[in-house]
Amino acid sequence: MPTENSFRDTLFDAGLLIASGVDGIYGRSGEFESVVDGIDGLISRDGGMPGAEVVRFPPAMPRSVMETSGYLKGFPHLAGTVHCFCGDDRAHKKLLQCLEAGEDWTAQQQSVDLALTPAACYPVYPMMALRGPVSAAGHIVDVSSYCFRHEPSVEPTRMQMFRMREFVCIGAPASVLAFRDMWSERGRVLIGALGLPVAIDVANDPFFGRGGKIMAESQRDQALKYELLVPVNSTESPTACLSFNYHMDHFSEIWDLRMEDGSLAHTACVGFGFERLTLALFRHHGLDRSAWPQHVKTALWPS
Amino acid sequence: MPTENSFRDTLFDAGLLIASGVDGIYGRSGEFESVVDGIDGLISRDGGMPGAEVVRFPPAMPRSVMETSGYLKGFPHLAGTVHCFCGDDRAHKKLLQCLEAGEDWTAQQQSVDLALTPAACYPVYPMMALRGPVSAAGHIVDVSSYCFRHEPSVEPTRMQMFRMREFVCIGAPASVLAFRDMWSERGRVLIGALGLPVAIDVANDPFFGRGGKIMAESQRDQALKYELLVPVNSTESPTACLSFNYHMDHFSEIWDLRMEDGSLAHTACVGFGFERLTLALFRHHGLDRSAWPQHVKTALWPS
């Protein structure tokens, strides 16, 4: 397989991705988006969760949600917050002078109460917390949004802004764990139907710094996270296109999510990476989607 | 009509919008999203521009695009930039101490090379500039993205993060102006078909500060901007749901967009506000979309 950089160049040359000047920030062509839409539809049809509550959040959330959820303990390096100018006419004049002089005008902005959403499920937990106890049957939420992670890279599979759809399960420990395990099998079937070679392996989140190594080891030892891997950039380092995460009571303790009997709920989520799956399809079936195998086209665009 | 605040409360109570704790940042229910999808499909079908190039950009763009495009001259108060933590283990420890003490930990972040997209068309101009001269027939781009404007409000029609679809026309002055004028009529027909009362009026952008008043007057005097207005919050102050903008050579001069004969191109855009149109439909036809007039349902969900 060619190197990461040359795969990205191939995508640029084919017009599927459009360079912006910043690594990991790309425009997507209509062709690219047709595949994203096809995957989204396939997940709804073949992966749908009857009774799941559909909610769509914007790509920014209250900064307090990021702070409360513990994201900054594990992933400070990936987090993005929003800063804005809150001054008057005089301050504006100064800002424009800085800009013209090529100086840092952003120092005249202030942090506002927003952070970029790092994973589609983060706004779900505070939403659920406001509703009170979860019924014994549990609750499933279907979310999808643009997410941000500050990790500029030339690997096309590692974008700074990308879309993720997730099913989030909140309920009793046994049913939540069963949800996670059901999905790691179902995900294999769903993605296998797209003619992609898949493997499932235990994984860990990219925790920050020296302390992060211990957190990563603990996560692996407890087998809390699995990933569905597809070779995209290389066969040696396949790309995580789905992840299956069992949080135990991590988020429930933070947000005080309880079952009707008063016990802490557990939570799990399955996440689909739209851009990574789309890139995997272009990698394995070629850049011209009209020439893809018929069964793949039928799975993505059934009508 | 009830006040803005009570219309928002009605939407919260019906579960169509989900409060996040920050004004202008809301979750959307599946019902709400079905209407957004319906409007998107209607625009593609009845408003489609044959030959338009479909491109989808993420909700953040290079900060240099915001700086170069002149956005900070007119709208510094609406702009959002992205800040990230770039430190080591020791700095991380300090960040967490700040967070725990309730102090401002964001001071330990730095401005990175990204800004939130303020209108869907901003990334189009640098994309076109890289391609070289525009053919005499001109070029139309179909874009759509989440946009950010820092204007927290209790009016549900004034969100901080909202979706906008735009057709952007780059070409010779006469054809670009004709595109803008064609759309102000076509937009009236398209939205009228949804059973919404519409009016079209000359308008101005919300330029900042004292200098901004002069810019707004000039924009009105030249009739560069029109808006399609629908009463949503009140009949006295109807809401701009579409806008029709003729930029003359403003963006072309900045980005050096030229025609094949060497002359500066002109640009225009028509923008559709998905959330505003959706709210207008709920306001005029009721919160239960199954009870909407049949012709409206057929226009939104034809199959």
XYZ file of C-alpha atoms in Angstrom:
606
model
C 0.000 0.000 0.000
C 1.230 3.555 -0.642
C 2.187 5.755 2.304
C -0.392 7.860 4.149
C 0.699 11.028 2.466
C 0.349 9.643 -1.019
C -3.123 8.217 -0.275
C -4.164 11.725 0.773
C -2.656 13.149 -2.414
C -4.604 10.579 -4.415
C -7.815 11.732 -2.720
C -6.960 15.381 -3.401
C -6.164 14.617 -7.033
C -9.452 12.741 -7.465
C -11.290 15.724 -5.943
C -12.813 13.541 -3.214
C -11.165 15.613 -0.494
C -10.349 19.302 -0.887
C -7.276 20.744 0.846
C -7.789 23.796 3.051
C -4.198 24.532 3.990
C -4.633 22.963 7.450
C -3.916 19.241 7.919
C -7.052 17.405 8.998
C -9.494 20.091 7.759
C -10.881 19.173 4.330
C -13.797 19.855 2.058
C -15.688 16.757 0.849
C -16.957 16.343 -2.695
C -20.512 15.340 -3.529
C -19.187 11.854 -4.386
C -17.597 11.544 -0.950
C -20.807 12.724 0.708
C -22.910 10.189 -1.209
C -20.888 7.454 0.461
C -21.260 9.073 3.903
C -25.030 9.279 3.335
C -25.075 5.658 2.181
C -23.318 4.479 5.341
C -25.676 6.576 7.476
C -28.681 4.986 5.773
C -27.221 1.477 6.129
C -26.716 2.003 9.872
C -30.341 3.189 10.222
C -31.727 0.248 8.235
C -29.568 -2.737 9.129
C -28.155 -1.409 12.377
C -31.194 0.441 13.623
C -32.144 0.159 17.241
C -35.957 0.085 17.530
C -37.027 2.380 20.327
C -33.817 4.392 20.235
C -34.345 8.121 20.760
C -32.915 10.153 17.889
C -31.193 13.375 18.985
C -28.815 15.566 17.010
C -26.493 17.999 18.778
C -24.478 20.781 17.140
C -20.655 20.488 16.989
C -20.196 22.694 20.067
C -21.463 22.055 23.588
C -21.325 23.938 26.904
C -17.735 24.116 28.127
C -19.044 23.018 31.522
C -19.951 19.639 29.983
C -16.334 19.127 28.924
C -15.103 20.215 32.367
C -17.554 18.101 34.342
C -17.179 14.994 32.208
C -13.500 14.559 33.031
C -12.374 14.958 29.417
C -9.537 17.280 30.413
C -8.009 14.673 32.716
C -7.509 12.203 29.905
C -7.440 14.246 26.706
C -6.371 17.869 27.349
C -4.294 17.813 24.144
C -7.306 16.975 21.950
C -9.779 19.462 23.452
C -10.850 22.651 21.699
C -12.587 25.632 23.288
C -14.197 28.643 21.640
C -12.895 32.175 22.118
C -14.656 35.382 21.070
C -14.114 39.137 20.978
C -16.218 40.928 23.592
C -14.834 44.476 23.355
C -16.018 47.898 22.177
C -15.179 50.133 19.219
C -11.809 51.068 20.656
C -10.835 47.451 21.316
C -11.957 46.577 17.797
C -9.625 49.206 16.385
C -6.767 47.646 18.337
C -7.721 44.171 17.110
C -7.599 45.317 13.492
C -4.228 46.992 14.065
C -2.851 43.710 15.438
C -4.272 41.832 12.483
C -2.724 44.253 10.001
C 0.649 44.122 11.758
C 0.582 40.324 11.657
C 0.458 40.147 15.464
C -1.680 37.808 17.548
C -5.112 39.466 17.606
C -6.673 36.436 19.304
C -5.157 37.552 22.616
C -7.948 40.145 22.591
C -10.567 37.426 22.629
C -11.988 35.769 25.717
C -12.880 32.197 26.400
C -16.664 31.837 26.140
C -18.856 29.111 27.573
C -18.441 26.667 24.673
C -16.190 23.745 23.763
C -16.082 21.736 20.554
C -17.764 18.358 20.907
C -15.004 15.712 21.188
C -17.281 12.679 20.688
C -20.936 12.583 19.694
C -22.099 11.092 23.006
C -20.792 13.759 25.405
C -23.980 15.883 25.429
C -26.139 12.777 26.016
C -25.192 12.231 29.674
C -26.163 15.690 30.990
C -29.374 15.474 28.921
C -30.234 12.167 30.600
C -29.250 13.453 34.040
C -31.863 16.219 33.805
C -34.602 13.678 33.156
C -34.212 11.733 36.361
C -34.051 7.957 36.912
C -33.803 5.536 33.990
C -36.431 2.796 33.778
C -35.348 -0.809 34.382
C -35.496 -1.515 30.636
C -32.809 1.124 30.043
C -32.656 3.761 27.321
C -30.858 3.995 23.985
C -29.982 7.300 22.296
C -29.006 7.636 18.616
C -26.680 10.648 18.167
C -24.523 11.942 15.352
C -22.412 15.049 15.019
C -19.243 16.638 13.787
C -16.506 16.164 16.389
C -13.212 17.967 16.941
C -9.859 16.607 18.064
C -6.711 18.690 17.878
C -4.390 16.218 16.200
C -3.215 17.669 12.872
C -1.981 14.817 10.678
C -1.276 14.026 7.050
C -3.084 10.683 7.482
C -6.442 11.208 5.806
C -7.975 8.893 8.428
C -6.987 11.285 11.210
C -8.983 14.434 10.637
C -9.362 17.279 13.100
C -13.057 17.575 12.259
C -14.961 14.409 11.420
C -18.417 12.900 11.834
C -19.373 10.212 14.274
C -22.679 8.427 14.802
C -23.219 6.679 18.082
C -25.750 4.535 19.852
C -25.531 5.168 23.587
C -27.056 2.714 26.053
C -27.895 3.728 29.634
C -29.224 1.004 31.909
C -28.506 -1.841 34.283
C -24.935 -3.231 34.127
C -25.789 -6.577 32.563
C -27.940 -5.128 29.768
C -25.404 -2.409 28.999
C -22.574 -4.910 28.737
C -24.760 -7.138 26.567
C -25.447 -4.109 24.303
C -21.729 -3.497 23.888
C -20.982 -7.155 23.133
C -23.947 -7.505 20.771
C -22.637 -4.519 18.821
C -19.088 -5.791 18.482
C -20.572 -8.793 16.648
C -23.216 -6.819 14.754
C -20.665 -4.246 13.661
C -18.532 -6.991 12.149
C -21.487 -8.216 10.065
C -22.543 -4.706 9.055
C -19.105 -3.641 7.859
C -18.307 -7.060 6.422
C -21.347 -6.603 4.160
C -19.517 -3.633 2.619
C -16.797 -5.956 1.366
C -14.233 -4.636 3.831
C -11.755 -6.882 5.674
C -12.417 -6.418 9.394
C -10.740 -7.462 12.625
C -11.859 -6.721 16.155
C -9.338 -6.091 18.890
C -9.145 -4.762 22.407
C -8.021 -1.125 22.449
C -7.429 1.935 24.582
C -8.170 5.627 24.299
C -5.256 8.026 23.535
C -4.822 9.231 27.129
C -2.377 12.106 27.647
C 1.075 12.011 29.187
C 2.784 9.677 31.623
C -0.305 9.172 33.777
C -2.190 8.293 30.626
C -0.174 5.118 30.164
C -1.564 3.719 33.391
C -5.111 4.659 32.408
C -4.630 2.995 29.008
C -3.282 -0.192 30.584
C -6.147 -0.347 33.047
C -8.661 0.133 30.222
C -7.057 -2.744 28.295
C -6.809 -5.012 31.328
C -10.525 -4.602 31.920
C -11.280 -4.997 28.174
C -13.528 -1.926 28.306
C -12.864 -0.831 24.726
C -12.887 -2.798 21.483
C -12.268 -1.458 18.005
C -13.266 -2.720 14.592
C -10.178 -2.310 12.439
C -9.914 -1.988 8.658
C -6.615 -1.523 6.801
C -6.742 1.936 5.186
C -3.379 3.681 5.513
C -1.497 0.399 5.841
C -2.024 -3.251 6.672
C 0.383 -3.046 9.628
C -1.567 -0.259 11.331
C -5.225 -0.788 10.478
C -7.673 2.027 11.210
C -10.347 1.944 13.922
C -13.626 2.534 12.057
C -16.008 1.514 14.846
C -15.458 1.434 18.581
C -17.382 -0.375 21.306
C -16.997 1.182 24.714
C -18.180 0.055 28.122
C -17.866 2.968 30.566
C -19.169 1.030 33.592
C -20.362 3.773 35.998
C -17.772 6.377 34.900
C -20.249 8.834 33.335
C -23.113 7.822 35.617
C -21.149 8.722 38.707
C -20.157 12.086 37.240
C -23.699 12.945 36.144
C -25.534 10.975 38.847
C -27.419 8.822 36.342
C -29.517 6.422 38.375
C -31.883 3.565 37.770
C -35.390 3.673 39.212
C -34.234 1.477 42.098
C -31.697 4.151 43.075
C -28.585 2.279 41.895
C -26.091 3.930 39.567
C -26.749 3.186 35.894
C -23.989 1.897 33.645
C -23.362 3.224 30.137
C -21.863 1.981 26.884
C -21.638 3.311 23.364
C -20.882 2.128 19.862
C -19.406 4.751 17.542
C -19.202 4.716 13.742
C -16.577 6.944 12.095
C -18.137 8.155 8.839
C -15.002 9.545 7.246
C -12.894 6.506 8.138
C -15.483 4.073 6.763
C -15.801 6.170 3.605
C -12.027 6.235 3.140
C -11.879 2.464 3.709
C -14.433 1.953 0.922
C -12.487 4.146 -1.519
C -9.279 2.361 -0.537
C -10.624 -1.147 -1.046
C -13.055 -0.699 -3.938
C -11.367 2.100 -5.863
C -11.914 5.825 -6.318
C -14.740 5.402 -8.859
C -17.769 4.353 -6.870
C -19.727 3.445 -9.994
C -17.273 0.543 -10.406
C -17.753 -0.804 -6.858
C -19.072 -4.376 -6.431
C -22.829 -4.515 -6.934
C -23.531 -5.906 -3.441
C -21.677 -2.949 -1.902
C -23.635 -0.463 -4.009
C -26.894 -2.179 -3.101
C -26.024 -2.050 0.611
C -25.232 1.666 0.422
C -27.851 2.831 -2.070
C -30.671 0.263 -2.051
C -33.357 2.004 -4.101
C -48.165 35.632 19.143
C -46.451 34.696 22.403
C -43.107 36.236 23.308
C -39.827 34.736 22.074
C -39.094 33.156 25.391
C -42.391 31.352 25.609
C -42.077 29.999 22.044
C -38.734 28.518 23.048
C -40.303 27.043 26.181
C -43.025 25.509 24.022
C -40.348 23.883 21.853
C -38.513 22.603 24.933
C -41.758 21.232 26.411
C -42.593 19.472 23.142
C -39.106 17.956 23.089
C -38.362 19.441 19.657
C -35.418 21.395 21.042
C -33.335 20.243 24.005
C -31.830 22.824 26.359
C -28.086 22.580 27.017
C -27.732 25.324 29.617
C -26.290 27.764 27.048
C -28.663 30.025 25.092
C -28.479 29.283 21.396
C -26.971 25.771 21.799
C -29.683 23.097 21.586
C -30.176 19.454 20.837
C -32.691 18.665 18.085
C -35.175 15.804 18.284
C -35.664 13.265 15.518
C -38.938 15.040 14.648
C -37.102 18.351 14.253
C -34.446 16.682 12.102
C -37.046 15.093 9.827
C -38.199 18.589 8.938
C -34.624 19.788 8.357
C -34.046 16.775 6.075
C -37.315 17.499 4.279
C -36.306 21.095 3.586
C -32.873 19.950 2.408
C -34.475 17.490 -0.011
C -36.939 20.109 -1.263
C -34.096 22.525 -2.018
C -32.250 19.797 -3.948
C -35.341 18.817 -5.948
C -37.234 22.043 -6.593
C -34.369 24.456 -6.047
C -31.596 22.379 -7.520
C -29.048 24.056 -9.736
C -28.065 21.665 -12.553
C -24.310 21.698 -12.937
C -23.705 23.041 -9.439
C -20.677 21.503 -7.733
C -21.598 19.916 -4.402
C -19.003 20.469 -1.656
C -19.396 20.003 2.075
C -17.014 21.712 4.493
C -16.700 20.969 8.225
C -17.836 23.607 10.765
C -14.283 24.907 11.262
C -11.987 26.439 8.655
C -8.428 27.806 8.630
C -8.241 30.941 10.776
C -6.350 32.569 7.907
C -9.527 32.357 5.801
C -11.414 34.372 8.410
C -8.554 36.888 8.610
C -8.083 37.262 4.882
C -11.786 37.464 4.050
C -12.300 40.665 6.043
C -14.799 39.067 8.442
C -13.133 40.687 11.453
C -13.638 44.170 10.040
C -17.397 43.788 9.957
C -18.238 41.084 12.465
C -15.541 40.747 15.163
C -18.275 40.231 17.794
C -19.704 37.172 16.028
C -16.419 35.391 15.252
C -15.231 32.308 17.128
C -11.697 30.905 17.124
C -10.441 27.590 18.460
C -7.976 27.344 21.337
C -6.124 24.222 22.458
C -3.750 23.034 25.154
C -0.244 22.475 23.790
C 1.705 21.857 27.019
C 3.493 18.958 28.710
C 2.774 16.826 31.787
C 3.682 19.644 34.172
C 1.458 22.151 32.386
C -1.338 19.595 32.411
C -1.062 19.277 36.168
C -1.389 23.036 36.482
C -4.396 23.041 34.147
C -6.158 20.454 36.306
C -5.357 22.442 39.455
C -6.938 25.530 37.885
C -9.971 23.519 36.883
C -10.384 22.093 40.374
C -9.984 25.516 41.986
C -12.630 26.937 39.648
C -10.087 29.241 38.014
C -9.758 29.985 34.300
C -7.838 27.016 32.904
C -8.388 28.188 29.319
C -5.646 30.807 29.809
C -3.288 27.833 29.454
C -4.546 27.159 25.957
C -3.215 28.739 22.794
C -4.972 29.978 19.723
C -4.586 27.361 16.983
C -4.966 27.819 13.236
C -8.753 27.321 13.155
C -11.875 29.471 13.292
C -15.497 28.405 13.369
C -17.193 28.826 9.999
C -19.410 31.938 10.196
C -21.347 31.282 6.956
C -21.302 28.217 4.729
C -19.764 30.048 1.752
C -16.554 31.327 3.378
C -14.384 28.317 2.431
C -15.632 28.455 -1.181
C -13.669 31.560 -2.239
C -10.163 30.304 -1.317
C -11.051 26.937 -2.899
C -11.953 28.699 -6.147
C -8.895 30.952 -5.975
C -6.606 27.911 -6.037
C -8.215 26.669 -9.236
C -7.394 29.673 -11.387
C -9.620 31.608 -13.782
C -13.378 30.991 -13.971
C -14.819 30.164 -17.393
C -17.108 32.713 -19.054
C -20.157 30.604 -18.162
C -19.339 31.009 -14.463
C -19.466 28.407 -11.711
C -22.020 27.505 -9.037
C -21.121 25.746 -5.781
C -23.667 24.034 -3.501
C -22.425 24.134 0.122
C -23.979 23.384 3.493
C -22.545 23.386 6.990
C -23.014 24.167 10.623
C -22.122 27.808 11.258
C -21.234 29.690 14.438
C -22.101 33.206 15.521
C -21.509 34.410 19.022
C -24.866 35.970 19.778
C -26.446 34.151 22.734
C -30.192 34.811 22.691
C -33.424 33.399 24.088
C -34.996 33.766 20.635
C -35.052 30.223 19.248
C -34.501 31.703 15.768
C -31.151 33.128 16.859
C -28.946 30.135 17.609
C -25.204 30.243 18.137
C -24.784 27.080 16.066
C -27.121 26.542 13.140
C -27.104 25.034 9.659
C -27.040 26.946 6.434
C -27.160 25.721 2.840
C -25.949 28.060 0.147
C -25.644 28.263 -3.600
C -22.669 30.432 -4.475
C -22.298 31.893 -7.958
C -18.932 33.092 -9.290
C -18.919 34.665 -12.736
C -19.380 37.738 -14.871
C -21.206 40.647 -13.165
C -24.406 40.454 -15.215
C -24.886 36.709 -14.769
C -24.107 36.870 -11.049
C -26.624 39.648 -10.511
C -29.177 37.702 -12.558
C -28.528 34.653 -10.333
C -29.220 36.716 -7.217
C -32.408 38.208 -8.643
C -33.633 34.886 -10.022
C -33.230 33.387 -6.547
C -35.120 36.121 -4.738
C -38.127 35.188 -6.883
C -37.500 31.443 -6.813
C -37.054 31.485 -3.048
C -40.459 33.119 -2.662
C -42.091 30.338 -4.666
C -40.168 27.580 -2.884
C -41.037 28.779 0.617
C -44.555 29.816 -0.374
C -45.139 26.163 -1.339
C -44.581 25.295 2.314
C -47.646 27.345 3.287
C -45.583 30.065 4.946
C -46.376 33.776 4.591
C -43.348 35.403 3.009
C -42.169 38.925 2.291
C -38.940 40.022 0.626
C -37.186 43.163 1.720
C -33.864 44.909 1.325
C -31.600 44.222 4.311
C -28.157 44.731 5.784
C -25.660 42.561 7.627
C -25.179 43.146 11.400
C -21.951 45.138 11.062
C -20.166 45.963 14.330
C -19.904 49.319 16.085
C -20.194 52.905 14.938
C -18.363 52.311 11.662
C -20.730 49.454 11.009
C -23.684 51.828 10.653
C -22.108 53.399 7.614
C -21.359 49.991 6.090
C -24.968 48.909 6.688
C -26.353 52.084 5.079
C -24.102 51.670 2.070
C -25.192 48.037 1.687
C -28.863 49.103 1.777
C -28.362 52.052 -0.582
C -26.842 49.714 -3.154
C -29.545 47.060 -2.494
C -26.864 44.367 -2.226
C -28.752 42.198 0.263
C -32.344 40.981 0.289
C -33.979 38.752 2.855
C -36.994 36.497 2.681
C -38.889 37.141 5.898
C -41.350 34.885 7.718
C -43.060 35.832 11.001
C -41.792 33.373 13.631
C -41.119 35.167 16.911
C -43.530 37.990 16.092
C -45.343 39.587 13.182
C -43.661 42.945 13.870
C -40.147 41.534 13.554
C -40.299 38.722 11.016
C -37.331 36.358 10.740
C -34.902 36.209 7.807
C -35.080 32.591 6.591
C -33.310 33.074 3.263
C -30.895 35.767 2.161
C -29.827 36.848 -1.315
C -26.468 38.549 -1.399
C -24.611 40.274 -4.190
C -20.993 40.812 -3.126
C -19.939 42.546 -6.365
C -16.120 42.105 -6.435
C -15.666 42.150 -2.629
C -14.540 38.521 -2.263
C -13.014 38.366 -5.751
C -10.684 41.238 -5.001
C -9.615 39.664 -1.709
C -9.000 36.226 -3.230
C -8.058 37.413 -6.731
C -10.879 35.467 -8.407
C -10.651 36.229 -12.092
C -12.501 35.388 -15.270
C -10.657 33.829 -18.198
C -10.412 37.268 -19.826
C -8.483 38.524 -16.798
C -11.244 40.684 -15.339
C -12.278 40.304 -11.690
C -15.190 37.913 -11.214
C -18.248 38.938 -9.219
C -19.911 36.690 -6.627
C -23.353 36.234 -5.115
C -24.952 33.707 -2.806
C -28.354 32.570 -1.670
C -28.482 31.102 1.833
C -31.199 28.940 3.406
C -31.411 28.843 7.213
C -32.496 25.304 8.101
C -33.340 25.924 11.744
C -35.263 29.127 11.004
C -37.312 27.493 8.251
C -38.016 24.508 10.506
C -39.120 26.775 13.349
C -41.323 28.744 10.927
C -43.063 25.504 9.918
C -43.665 24.475 13.529
C -44.920 27.978 14.307
C -47.385 28.154 11.412
C -48.556 24.544 11.090
C -48.349 23.392 14.712
C -46.002 21.250 16.772
C -47.436 17.949 15.505
C -46.098 17.515 11.998
C -48.475 14.628 11.253
C -51.281 17.219 11.359
C -49.622 19.590 8.867
C -51.460 20.381 5.605
C -51.092 17.555 3.100
C -49.472 19.763 0.432
C -46.779 20.784 2.930
C -46.106 17.166 3.887
C -45.943 16.192 0.217
C -43.455 18.991 -0.494
C -41.221 17.907 2.399
C -41.593 14.137 2.232
C -42.713 13.255 -1.305
C -42.375 9.463 -1.322
